[in-house]
Coordinates of C-alpha atoms and ligand atoms in Angstrom, one line a residue:
M1 CA 62.4 -79.3 -25.2
C2 CA 65.8 -78.9 -27.0
G3 CA 66.8 -82.3 -28.3
I4 CA 70.5 -83.8 -28.1
T5 CA 72.0 -86.2 -30.3
A6 CA 75.8 -87.5 -30.4
K7 CA 77.4 -90.8 -32.2
I8 CA 80.6 -92.3 -31.5
S9 CA 81.6 -95.1 -34.0
I10 CA 84.1 -97.7 -35.0
E11 CA 84.2 -96.6 -38.3
E12 CA 83.9 -93.0 -39.2
H13 CA 80.3 -91.8 -39.7
G14 CA 79.1 -89.1 -41.6
V15 CA 77.8 -86.1 -39.8
R16 CA 74.9 -85.4 -42.2
R17 CA 73.8 -89.1 -43.1
D18 CA 74.1 -90.4 -39.5
L19 CA 73.9 -87.7 -36.7
L20 CA 71.8 -85.0 -38.3
R21 CA 69.6 -88.1 -39.5
S22 CA 68.8 -88.8 -35.9
L23 CA 68.6 -85.1 -34.7
K24 CA 65.9 -84.4 -37.5
R25 CA 63.8 -87.0 -35.6
L26 CA 64.0 -84.8 -32.5
E27 CA 63.0 -81.4 -34.2
Y28 CA 59.6 -81.3 -32.6
R29 CA 61.7 -80.9 -29.4
G30 CA 62.4 -77.2 -30.6
Y31 CA 63.1 -75.6 -33.7
D32 CA 65.0 -72.4 -32.8
S33 CA 68.5 -73.0 -33.9
V34 CA 70.6 -76.2 -35.0
G35 CA 74.0 -77.0 -34.9
F36 CA 77.0 -79.8 -34.5
A37 CA 80.6 -80.5 -33.5
T38 CA 82.9 -83.1 -34.1
N39 CA 85.9 -84.1 -32.1
N40 CA 88.1 -83.3 -34.9
G41 CA 87.1 -79.5 -34.4
V42 CA 84.5 -78.9 -37.3
F43 CA 81.4 -77.4 -36.0
S44 CA 78.5 -75.6 -37.7
K45 CA 75.5 -73.9 -36.2
S46 CA 72.3 -71.6 -37.6
T47 CA 69.2 -70.6 -37.1
S48 CA 67.9 -71.8 -40.2
P49 CA 65.3 -74.1 -40.6
M50 CA 67.1 -77.3 -39.6
S51 CA 66.5 -78.7 -43.3
E52 CA 68.0 -76.1 -44.6
F53 CA 71.0 -76.5 -42.4
I54 CA 71.3 -79.7 -43.2
S55 CA 71.5 -79.6 -46.7
E56 CA 73.7 -77.5 -46.7
V57 CA 76.3 -79.8 -44.4
D58 CA 78.9 -81.3 -47.2
E59 CA 78.5 -84.9 -47.1
D60 CA 82.4 -85.4 -46.3
V61 CA 82.2 -83.9 -43.0
K62 CA 82.9 -87.4 -41.2
S63 CA 83.8 -88.3 -37.8
F64 CA 84.4 -91.0 -35.0
V65 CA 83.0 -88.8 -32.7
S66 CA 80.0 -86.1 -33.2
I67 CA 77.4 -84.2 -31.1
S68 CA 74.2 -82.0 -32.2
H69 CA 71.6 -80.1 -30.6
T70 CA 68.2 -78.7 -31.9
R71 CA 67.0 -75.5 -29.9
W72 CA 64.1 -74.3 -27.7
A73 CA 65.3 -71.0 -26.6
T74 CA 65.3 -70.4 -22.6
H75 CA 68.1 -67.8 -21.8
G76 CA 69.2 -65.5 -24.9
G77 CA 67.5 -65.0 -27.9
V78 CA 67.2 -66.7 -30.9
T79 CA 70.8 -65.6 -32.1
H80 CA 73.6 -67.4 -34.1
V81 CA 75.8 -66.9 -30.9
N82 CA 73.2 -68.5 -28.5
A83 CA 73.0 -71.9 -30.6
H84 CA 74.3 -74.6 -29.5
P85 CA 77.2 -76.4 -29.4
H86 CA 78.9 -73.8 -26.9
F87 CA 82.6 -74.1 -26.6
D88 CA 85.3 -72.3 -24.7
S89 CA 87.7 -69.8 -26.4
T90 CA 90.2 -72.2 -27.3
K91 CA 87.5 -74.1 -29.1
T92 CA 88.3 -77.3 -27.5
V93 CA 85.3 -78.2 -25.4
F94 CA 82.2 -78.6 -27.1
V95 CA 78.8 -79.1 -25.3
V96 CA 75.1 -79.4 -26.1
H97 CA 72.9 -79.1 -23.3
N98 CA 69.2 -79.8 -23.0
G99 CA 68.1 -77.9 -19.5
I100 CA 68.5 -75.1 -17.1
I101 CA 71.5 -74.3 -15.1
E102 CA 69.7 -72.0 -12.5
N103 CA 72.8 -70.7 -11.0
Y104 CA 74.3 -70.2 -14.0
D105 CA 75.5 -66.2 -13.3
E106 CA 77.2 -67.3 -9.8
I107 CA 79.2 -70.0 -12.0
R108 CA 79.8 -67.8 -14.8
E109 CA 81.2 -64.8 -12.7
E110 CA 83.8 -67.1 -11.0
L111 CA 84.7 -68.4 -14.5
E112 CA 84.9 -64.8 -15.7
R113 CA 87.0 -64.1 -12.3
K114 CA 89.4 -66.6 -13.6
G115 CA 89.8 -64.9 -17.1
Y116 CA 87.2 -66.5 -19.3
D117 CA 85.7 -64.6 -21.7
F118 CA 81.8 -65.5 -22.4
V119 CA 80.2 -64.5 -25.6
T120 CA 76.7 -65.8 -25.3
E121 CA 73.7 -64.8 -23.2
T122 CA 73.1 -68.6 -22.4
D123 CA 73.0 -70.2 -19.3
S124 CA 74.6 -73.3 -21.2
E125 CA 77.9 -71.6 -22.0
V126 CA 79.0 -71.9 -18.6
I127 CA 79.5 -76.0 -19.4
P128 CA 82.4 -75.5 -21.9
F129 CA 84.2 -73.0 -19.7
F130 CA 83.6 -75.1 -16.6
F131 CA 85.1 -78.2 -18.1
Y132 CA 87.6 -76.6 -20.0
D133 CA 88.8 -75.2 -16.7
E134 CA 88.7 -78.3 -14.9
M135 CA 89.7 -80.8 -17.8
I136 CA 92.4 -78.8 -19.9
K137 CA 93.7 -76.2 -17.6
N138 CA 93.6 -78.3 -14.2
K139 CA 94.3 -81.4 -16.1
K140 CA 91.5 -83.3 -14.1
S141 CA 89.6 -86.2 -15.5
F142 CA 86.2 -86.0 -16.7
G143 CA 85.1 -88.1 -13.9
E144 CA 86.4 -85.4 -11.3
A145 CA 85.2 -82.2 -13.6
A146 CA 81.8 -84.1 -13.9
K147 CA 81.6 -84.9 -9.8
E148 CA 82.0 -81.4 -9.3
F149 CA 79.9 -80.0 -12.1
I150 CA 77.0 -81.9 -10.4
K151 CA 77.8 -80.6 -6.8
R152 CA 78.0 -76.9 -8.4
A153 CA 75.0 -76.9 -10.6
R154 CA 71.4 -76.2 -9.7
G155 CA 69.0 -77.0 -12.1
T156 CA 68.3 -79.7 -14.9
F157 CA 70.6 -80.7 -17.3
A158 CA 71.3 -83.4 -20.1
I159 CA 75.1 -82.5 -21.5
I160 CA 77.1 -84.3 -24.3
L161 CA 80.6 -83.0 -24.4
T162 CA 83.3 -84.0 -27.2
I163 CA 86.9 -82.6 -26.6
K164 CA 89.2 -82.0 -29.9
N165 CA 91.3 -84.9 -30.4
D166 CA 89.8 -86.8 -28.0
D167 CA 88.1 -89.9 -28.8
K168 CA 85.3 -90.3 -26.2
L169 CA 82.2 -88.8 -25.9
Y170 CA 81.2 -87.8 -22.1
A171 CA 77.4 -86.9 -20.6
L172 CA 76.1 -86.4 -17.3
K173 CA 72.4 -85.9 -16.7
R174 CA 69.9 -84.5 -13.9
D175 CA 66.2 -84.3 -14.5
S176 CA 66.3 -84.1 -18.4
P177 CA 66.1 -87.0 -20.1
L178 CA 69.0 -88.9 -22.1
A179 CA 69.5 -92.5 -23.3
L180 CA 72.3 -94.4 -24.6
G181 CA 71.7 -96.3 -27.9
I182 CA 73.4 -99.5 -28.3
L183 CA 74.1 -99.7 -32.3
D184 CA 76.0 -102.2 -34.4
D185 CA 78.8 -99.9 -34.9
G186 CA 79.1 -98.0 -31.5
F187 CA 76.6 -96.0 -29.6
M188 CA 74.3 -93.1 -29.7
L189 CA 73.5 -90.6 -27.3
A190 CA 70.0 -88.6 -27.4
S191 CA 67.2 -86.7 -25.6
D192 CA 64.8 -90.0 -26.5
I193 CA 64.6 -93.0 -27.9
F194 CA 63.1 -92.0 -31.4
A195 CA 66.2 -90.4 -32.3
F196 CA 67.8 -93.7 -33.0
S197 CA 64.8 -96.1 -32.7
D198 CA 65.0 -97.0 -36.3
E199 CA 68.7 -98.2 -35.9
T200 CA 68.2 -100.3 -32.6
N201 CA 65.7 -101.1 -29.8
K202 CA 68.4 -101.3 -27.1
A203 CA 68.9 -98.7 -24.8
I204 CA 70.3 -97.5 -21.4
F205 CA 68.4 -94.7 -19.7
F206 CA 70.4 -92.6 -17.3
E207 CA 69.3 -91.9 -13.6
D208 CA 69.9 -88.4 -12.2
D209 CA 73.0 -87.2 -11.0
T210 CA 75.0 -89.6 -12.9
Y211 CA 77.7 -89.3 -15.7
A212 CA 79.0 -91.7 -18.0
E213 CA 82.1 -91.9 -20.3
I214 CA 81.6 -93.6 -23.9
K215 CA 84.1 -95.2 -26.2
K216 CA 83.8 -96.8 -29.2
N217 CA 83.3 -100.0 -28.1
A218 CA 82.5 -99.7 -24.2
Y219 CA 80.9 -97.5 -22.1
S220 CA 80.9 -97.1 -18.0
F221 CA 78.4 -95.4 -15.9
Y222 CA 79.1 -93.7 -12.6
D223 CA 77.1 -92.2 -9.7
S224 CA 77.9 -88.9 -8.1
N225 CA 80.4 -90.1 -5.9
G226 CA 82.1 -91.8 -8.7
D227 CA 81.1 -95.1 -8.0
V228 CA 80.7 -97.3 -11.1
Q229 CA 77.1 -97.9 -11.6
S230 CA 75.7 -101.1 -12.9
T231 CA 73.2 -100.6 -15.9
E232 CA 70.8 -102.6 -17.7
I233 CA 70.0 -102.6 -21.5
T234 CA 66.2 -102.0 -22.0
V235 CA 64.8 -103.8 -25.2
F236 CA 62.2 -101.3 -26.3
D237 CA 59.5 -101.6 -28.9
W238 CA 58.5 -98.2 -30.7
G239 CA 58.2 -96.8 -33.8
V240 CA 55.4 -98.5 -35.2
E241 CA 54.0 -96.1 -37.8
E242 CA 55.5 -95.1 -41.0
E243 CA 57.9 -92.3 -40.4
D244 CA 57.6 -89.8 -43.1
V245 CA 54.7 -87.6 -44.4
Q246 CA 53.8 -90.1 -47.2
D247 CA 51.4 -88.5 -49.5
Y248 CA 50.0 -86.1 -47.0
P249 CA 51.0 -82.4 -47.0
H250 CA 51.6 -82.3 -43.4
F251 CA 52.1 -84.6 -40.2
M252 CA 49.0 -83.1 -38.5
I253 CA 46.8 -84.4 -41.2
K254 CA 48.3 -87.5 -41.4
E255 CA 48.2 -88.1 -37.7
I256 CA 44.5 -87.2 -37.7
H257 CA 43.8 -89.7 -40.5
E258 CA 45.9 -92.2 -38.5
Q259 CA 43.2 -92.3 -35.9
P260 CA 41.0 -95.5 -37.0
K261 CA 44.2 -97.6 -36.6
T262 CA 45.9 -96.3 -33.9
S263 CA 42.7 -96.5 -31.8
K264 CA 42.2 -100.3 -33.1
R265 CA 45.2 -101.2 -31.7
L266 CA 45.1 -99.5 -28.7
I267 CA 41.9 -101.1 -28.0
N268 CA 43.2 -104.2 -28.7
S269 CA 46.2 -103.7 -26.3
L270 CA 44.3 -102.9 -23.5
E271 CA 42.1 -105.8 -23.8
T272 CA 44.8 -108.0 -24.0
E273 CA 48.7 -107.4 -23.3
Q274 CA 48.1 -104.2 -21.2
K275 CA 44.7 -106.2 -19.2
K276 CA 47.1 -106.6 -16.1
E277 CA 48.0 -103.2 -15.9
L278 CA 44.3 -102.2 -15.9
S279 CA 43.5 -104.6 -13.0
K280 CA 46.5 -103.2 -11.0
I281 CA 45.0 -99.7 -11.3
K282 CA 41.6 -100.8 -10.0
D283 CA 43.4 -101.9 -6.6
L284 CA 45.3 -98.8 -6.6
I285 CA 42.2 -96.7 -7.1
G286 CA 40.3 -99.1 -4.7
E287 CA 42.7 -98.4 -1.8
A288 CA 43.1 -94.5 -2.6
K289 CA 40.9 -92.2 -0.7
R290 CA 40.9 -89.8 -3.8
V291 CA 42.6 -89.8 -7.6
V292 CA 44.5 -86.6 -9.1
F293 CA 45.1 -86.3 -12.5
V294 CA 48.2 -84.4 -13.2
A295 CA 49.1 -83.0 -16.9
S296 CA 49.6 -80.1 -19.0
G297 CA 48.4 -78.5 -22.1
T298 CA 46.0 -81.1 -24.4
S299 CA 46.7 -83.9 -21.9
Y300 CA 45.0 -81.5 -19.2
H301 CA 41.9 -81.8 -21.1
A302 CA 42.0 -85.3 -21.1
S303 CA 42.5 -85.6 -17.6
L304 CA 39.3 -83.6 -17.1
I305 CA 37.2 -86.1 -18.8
G306 CA 39.0 -88.8 -16.8
V307 CA 37.5 -86.9 -13.6
H308 CA 34.1 -86.7 -15.0
L309 CA 34.0 -90.5 -15.5
L310 CA 35.4 -91.1 -12.5
N311 CA 33.3 -88.7 -10.2
R312 CA 30.2 -89.9 -12.0
R313 CA 31.1 -93.6 -10.6
G314 CA 31.7 -92.6 -7.1
V315 CA 35.5 -92.3 -7.3
E316 CA 36.7 -88.7 -6.0
S317 CA 38.7 -87.2 -8.7
H318 CA 40.2 -84.1 -9.4
A319 CA 42.5 -82.8 -12.3
V320 CA 45.2 -80.4 -11.6
I321 CA 47.7 -78.2 -14.3
A322 CA 51.1 -79.6 -13.5
S323 CA 52.7 -76.1 -13.1
E324 CA 50.5 -75.1 -10.4
F325 CA 50.2 -78.4 -8.6
E326 CA 52.0 -77.0 -5.4
S327 CA 50.0 -73.9 -5.0
F328 CA 46.6 -75.5 -5.2
Y329 CA 47.0 -79.2 -4.1
L330 CA 48.1 -81.1 -1.0
V331 CA 49.2 -85.0 -1.4
D332 CA 49.4 -87.6 1.2
D333 CA 49.8 -91.3 1.5
K334 CA 46.0 -91.8 0.5
T335 CA 46.5 -90.3 -2.8
L336 CA 46.7 -91.9 -5.9
I337 CA 48.6 -89.6 -8.5
I338 CA 47.5 -90.5 -12.4
A339 CA 50.0 -88.6 -14.7
V340 CA 48.9 -88.3 -18.3
S341 CA 51.5 -87.0 -20.4
Q342 CA 51.9 -87.9 -24.2
S343 CA 55.9 -87.4 -23.9
G344 CA 56.2 -89.0 -20.5
E345 CA 58.7 -86.0 -20.2
T346 CA 56.8 -82.6 -19.3
M347 CA 59.1 -81.6 -16.6
D348 CA 56.3 -79.9 -14.3
V349 CA 54.6 -83.3 -14.0
V350 CA 58.1 -85.0 -13.4
T351 CA 58.4 -82.5 -10.7
V352 CA 54.8 -83.5 -9.3
I353 CA 55.0 -86.8 -9.4
K354 CA 58.8 -87.1 -7.9
K355 CA 57.3 -85.0 -4.9
A356 CA 54.1 -87.0 -4.3
K357 CA 56.2 -90.0 -4.1
E358 CA 58.5 -88.5 -1.5
E359 CA 54.7 -88.2 0.4
G360 CA 53.8 -91.7 0.0
A361 CA 51.2 -91.4 -2.9
K362 CA 51.3 -94.0 -5.6
I363 CA 51.6 -93.1 -9.2
V364 CA 50.0 -94.4 -12.2
S365 CA 50.7 -92.8 -15.7
V366 CA 49.1 -92.8 -19.2
V367 CA 52.0 -92.1 -21.5
N368 CA 52.8 -92.6 -25.3
V369 CA 56.2 -92.8 -25.2
P370 CA 57.5 -95.9 -23.7
Y371 CA 60.3 -95.8 -20.9
S372 CA 59.6 -92.0 -20.7
T373 CA 61.0 -90.3 -17.2
I374 CA 57.3 -90.5 -16.0
Q375 CA 56.7 -94.2 -17.1
R376 CA 59.9 -95.0 -15.1
H377 CA 58.9 -93.2 -11.9
S378 CA 55.1 -95.0 -12.0
D379 CA 53.8 -97.6 -10.0
V380 CA 52.2 -98.5 -12.7
S381 CA 51.4 -97.2 -16.6
L382 CA 49.6 -97.6 -19.4
E383 CA 51.0 -97.0 -22.8
I384 CA 48.5 -95.2 -25.4
R385 CA 49.9 -96.9 -28.2
A386 CA 49.8 -94.2 -30.6
G387 CA 53.2 -94.5 -32.1
Q388 CA 55.3 -91.3 -32.9
E389 CA 53.4 -88.0 -33.4
V390 CA 55.5 -85.8 -34.9
C391 CA 53.4 -82.6 -35.2
V392 CA 53.7 -80.8 -32.2
A393 CA 50.1 -80.6 -31.6
S394 CA 48.4 -83.7 -30.2
T395 CA 45.8 -85.0 -32.2
K396 CA 45.9 -88.8 -32.5
T397 CA 47.4 -89.0 -29.0
F398 CA 44.6 -87.1 -27.4
T399 CA 42.0 -89.5 -28.8
N400 CA 43.9 -92.4 -27.3
Q401 CA 44.5 -90.8 -24.0
L402 CA 40.8 -90.4 -23.9
I403 CA 40.0 -94.1 -24.7
T404 CA 42.3 -95.3 -22.2
L405 CA 40.7 -93.2 -19.4
F406 CA 37.3 -94.9 -21.0
F407 CA 38.9 -98.3 -20.2
I408 CA 39.8 -97.0 -16.7
A409 CA 36.1 -95.9 -16.3
K410 CA 35.2 -99.4 -17.6
L411 CA 36.8 -100.9 -14.0
F412 CA 34.3 -99.1 -12.2
S413 CA 31.1 -99.8 -14.5
Y414 CA 31.2 -97.5 -17.3
K415 CA 29.1 -99.5 -19.6
E416 CA 29.6 -98.3 -23.2
D417 CA 30.8 -100.6 -26.1
L418 CA 34.6 -99.2 -26.8
S419 CA 35.2 -101.4 -29.8
L420 CA 33.1 -99.4 -32.2
I421 CA 35.3 -96.3 -31.7
P422 CA 37.6 -96.8 -34.6
D423 CA 34.7 -97.2 -37.0
K424 CA 33.3 -94.0 -35.6
I425 CA 36.3 -92.3 -36.1
K426 CA 36.6 -93.0 -39.7
K427 CA 33.1 -92.2 -40.3
T428 CA 33.9 -89.0 -38.4
L429 CA 36.3 -87.9 -40.9
E430 CA 34.5 -89.5 -44.0
D431 CA 31.1 -87.2 -43.0
N432 CA 32.8 -84.1 -42.2
E433 CA 36.3 -83.3 -43.6
D434 CA 34.6 -81.7 -46.9
K435 CA 32.3 -79.5 -44.7
V436 CA 35.0 -78.5 -42.5
K437 CA 37.2 -77.0 -45.6
V438 CA 34.1 -75.0 -46.4
Y439 CA 33.6 -73.9 -42.6
A440 CA 37.5 -73.0 -42.7
K441 CA 37.2 -70.6 -45.7
K442 CA 34.3 -69.0 -43.7
L443 CA 36.3 -68.7 -40.3
Y444 CA 40.0 -68.2 -41.5
K445 CA 39.7 -64.2 -41.3
K446 CA 38.3 -64.2 -37.7
K447 CA 40.0 -62.9 -35.2
D448 CA 38.1 -64.4 -32.2
V449 CA 36.3 -67.9 -31.8
F450 CA 34.6 -69.3 -29.0
V451 CA 33.7 -72.6 -27.9
L452 CA 31.0 -73.9 -25.5
G453 CA 30.7 -77.0 -23.7
K454 CA 29.3 -78.6 -20.6
G455 CA 29.9 -81.3 -18.7
A456 CA 32.2 -83.8 -20.9
T457 CA 32.6 -81.2 -23.8
Y458 CA 33.8 -78.5 -21.7
P459 CA 37.1 -80.1 -21.5
I460 CA 36.8 -80.4 -25.3
A461 CA 35.7 -76.7 -25.8
R462 CA 39.3 -75.8 -24.4
E463 CA 40.9 -78.5 -26.4
I464 CA 39.4 -76.9 -29.7
A465 CA 40.2 -73.5 -28.6
L466 CA 43.8 -74.6 -27.6
K467 CA 44.4 -76.0 -31.1
L468 CA 42.8 -72.8 -32.8
K469 CA 45.2 -70.9 -31.1
E470 CA 48.4 -73.1 -31.5
I471 CA 47.9 -74.0 -35.4
P472 CA 46.2 -71.2 -37.1
Y473 CA 47.1 -68.4 -34.4
V474 CA 43.4 -67.6 -34.0
H475 CA 42.6 -65.9 -30.8
A476 CA 40.0 -68.6 -29.2
E477 CA 38.2 -69.0 -25.6
G478 CA 37.0 -72.5 -24.7
M479 CA 34.6 -72.2 -21.7
M480 CA 31.9 -73.9 -19.8
A481 CA 28.8 -72.6 -21.4
G482 CA 27.1 -71.7 -18.4
E483 CA 29.9 -69.2 -17.1
L484 CA 29.6 -67.3 -20.7
K485 CA 27.0 -65.2 -19.1
H486 CA 29.2 -64.0 -16.1
G487 CA 31.0 -61.9 -18.6
T488 CA 32.6 -63.4 -21.5
I489 CA 29.1 -62.7 -23.5
A490 CA 29.7 -59.2 -23.3
L491 CA 32.5 -60.1 -26.1
V492 CA 30.0 -61.2 -28.4
E493 CA 28.9 -59.2 -31.5
K494 CA 27.3 -59.9 -34.9
D495 CA 28.9 -62.7 -36.6
T496 CA 31.2 -63.8 -33.7
P497 CA 31.8 -67.3 -34.1
I498 CA 30.8 -69.4 -31.5
I499 CA 31.4 -73.4 -31.7
C500 CA 28.5 -75.1 -29.6
L501 CA 29.1 -78.6 -28.6
I502 CA 25.7 -80.3 -28.2
P503 CA 25.5 -83.8 -27.7
K504 CA 22.1 -85.4 -27.5
N505 CA 19.8 -84.8 -24.5
N506 CA 21.4 -81.6 -23.4
P507 CA 18.7 -78.7 -23.0
S508 CA 21.3 -76.7 -21.6
M509 CA 23.9 -76.5 -24.2
L510 CA 20.9 -75.8 -26.7
S511 CA 19.8 -73.0 -24.7
S512 CA 22.9 -71.5 -24.5
A513 CA 23.3 -71.6 -28.0
K514 CA 19.9 -69.8 -28.5
E515 CA 21.3 -66.9 -26.0
V516 CA 24.3 -66.1 -28.1
E517 CA 22.6 -66.7 -31.5
A518 CA 20.1 -64.1 -30.1
R519 CA 22.7 -61.7 -29.5
G520 CA 24.1 -62.1 -33.4
A521 CA 26.8 -64.8 -33.1
E522 CA 27.3 -66.9 -35.9
V523 CA 26.5 -70.5 -34.2
I524 CA 28.3 -73.4 -35.4
V525 CA 26.9 -76.8 -34.1
I526 CA 28.8 -79.8 -33.5
S527 CA 26.2 -82.8 -32.2
N528 CA 25.4 -86.1 -32.6
D529 CA 21.5 -86.0 -32.5
K530 CA 20.1 -86.4 -35.8
S531 CA 17.3 -84.7 -34.8
N532 CA 18.4 -81.1 -34.1
K533 CA 17.9 -79.3 -37.2
E534 CA 20.6 -76.9 -36.5
V535 CA 23.4 -79.0 -36.9
D536 CA 26.5 -78.0 -38.8
F537 CA 28.8 -80.7 -37.9
L538 CA 27.1 -84.3 -37.5
V539 CA 29.3 -87.0 -35.8
P540 CA 28.3 -90.7 -35.0
E541 CA 26.0 -91.3 -32.1
S542 CA 27.5 -92.1 -28.8
D543 CA 27.2 -91.3 -24.9
D544 CA 28.7 -87.6 -24.1
A545 CA 31.9 -89.2 -23.0
Q546 CA 32.8 -90.9 -26.7
F547 CA 31.3 -87.6 -28.3
S548 CA 34.3 -86.0 -26.9
I549 CA 36.5 -87.9 -29.1
Y550 CA 34.3 -87.1 -32.4
S551 CA 33.8 -83.7 -31.6
T552 CA 37.3 -82.6 -30.8
M553 CA 38.2 -84.5 -34.3
I554 CA 35.9 -81.6 -35.8
G555 CA 37.8 -79.2 -34.0
H556 CA 41.0 -80.5 -34.8
L557 CA 40.5 -80.5 -38.6
L558 CA 39.1 -77.0 -38.5
S559 CA 42.5 -75.7 -37.1
Y560 CA 44.3 -77.4 -39.2
Y561 CA 42.1 -76.1 -42.5
I562 CA 42.2 -72.6 -41.1
G563 CA 46.0 -72.9 -40.5
V564 CA 46.4 -74.2 -44.3
L565 CA 44.4 -71.1 -45.4
R566 CA 46.2 -68.7 -43.3
G567 CA 49.6 -70.1 -44.6
V568 CA 51.1 -70.9 -41.1
S569 CA 53.7 -73.3 -40.2
I570 CA 51.3 -76.5 -39.4
D571 CA 53.6 -78.8 -38.0
K572 CA 55.9 -76.6 -36.1
P573 CA 54.1 -74.0 -34.6
R574 CA 56.2 -70.7 -33.8
N575 CA 57.3 -70.7 -30.1
L576 CA 55.8 -74.2 -29.4
A577 CA 57.7 -77.5 -28.7
K578 CA 56.3 -81.0 -28.4
S579 CA 58.1 -81.7 -25.3
V580 CA 58.3 -79.5 -22.3
T581 CA 61.5 -80.7 -20.5
V582 CA 61.9 -77.2 -18.6
H583 CA 59.7 -75.6 -16.0
Ligands
G6P1 C1 53.3 -79.1 -24.8 C2 52.8 -79.7 -26.2 C3 51.4 -79.9 -26.3 C4 51.2 -80.8 -24.8 C5 51.6 -80.3 -24.0 C6 52.0 -81.7 -22.7 O1 52.8 -78.0 -24.5 O2 52.9 -78.8 -27.4 O3 50.6 -80.6 -27.3 O4 49.7 -81.4 -24.9 O5 53.3 -80.1 -23.9 O6 52.6 -82.4 -23.0 P1 52.5 -83.9 -22.6 O7 53.7 -84.8 -23.3 O8 53.1 -84.0 -21.3 O9 51.1 -84.5 -22.9

């Protein structure tokens, strides 16, 4: 949610070639507007698509120090004036910010009383005025100003400042992610390591309530008292996938097709280098009284499968949506939290694990992005090794989350063979993709779609419905088949499309399909049962749990091809961001 990058270098760097190229890699964090500023006073911002904006930046715009931002709007509409960088009225202090300054109105009023004129509707605009007042008007050092800001500001922030004719970069952070990449020719600051992972594998991760001053050839970090902080350089391993869209029209379909490879890579790593982590997780689950999965969005759907698998093996488990955790769940020191998050940055999940730790709970995480905040706050973390996922909607990472949860279940007598999954994924694609295109043509004008599942396929019904909403913008509801009769069936009319997930030996799902068919619904069956004559999409044989992978793939493909026919923005759906770093 909002991406920020900044570069400081020994030689002048090109804003378009260096800075904005790395910003482009963070576009999935938000795409409402884009902008940059340099320490020699050049700045530009726009609500146009990022590629268009970048192509219009002159190759000759160069600087030693530059900052940039891609926005996911929270406070203030998607307008040119609300786009970052924000600056004071004299255009001396330029700022990019990810997060929310909760008490911005109070800080703003105070600054307005001092005579500063605000022009935007954003919370972020208080930052340049605050630092202008402290550093330029009152001639305080950045350190003094930063300490004061950390004391005064409530909320979350990763902030980078550049000051006209000043040759340093300044940064401060609380809760929103921020990393310093160590390059051959200088340094880069960014919301996540993907911004610079093609240039370096060395980074320093900011702690909360710290600030830093970055020179061309040195950096210093400080805590909120102004004491120098010792820092550790992490050498990371990331960015294993081909990073461009290659021959595919969209990242979504490229990422769906990467699954045979990415699932295989994960299985290998869980059987070898991550085996130690798995055995630690076994011990932690053994010591805990209950397991509570915490997640949001697609990761929550994966968590529900985790609950299904563990409860069936006698391990008391629950899954709670992170944003509602506080209202609906109690944690104690006998609780084991399993945080499932692709980005490892979802703020609602971060908040839960921080509070749970205070209560003495242990934290396990299942993340895709290494060194993410959630991983760094975990006692044990498993990586799903799916590589960078560029499309906002999760596909290959969902599959790898499920595989990881199967491996956890294996610690508790889940006996199915997992080594066949990559081939079965391949077969699912080979056998069904053309058929999906035909069905997409039948469905793309429909207004509502229902998806029904039971047991392990209930979360999949929700996952498919979520994808139908977020990609082609089709209203869809994914639900427990058993609940249908308690209300929703009233919406079933002639030709209402209802996708039924019917794994082998599931008479109850078969009856649900018949019940809606009897009311005129257009039933679409996804099954792994060859003997079912009414199957529309046949996926490889498996148990119910693994059926969840193959049936989801049909739903993901369907959402993709309906989206293509509807001509929507597949990889960057409206209003969404891949990494939700605000509450
Ligand atoms: C956003 C993304 C979803 C994702 C959810 C949770 O809404 O658009 O694709 O499932 O956040 O993200 P996480 O990174 O925690 O899995």
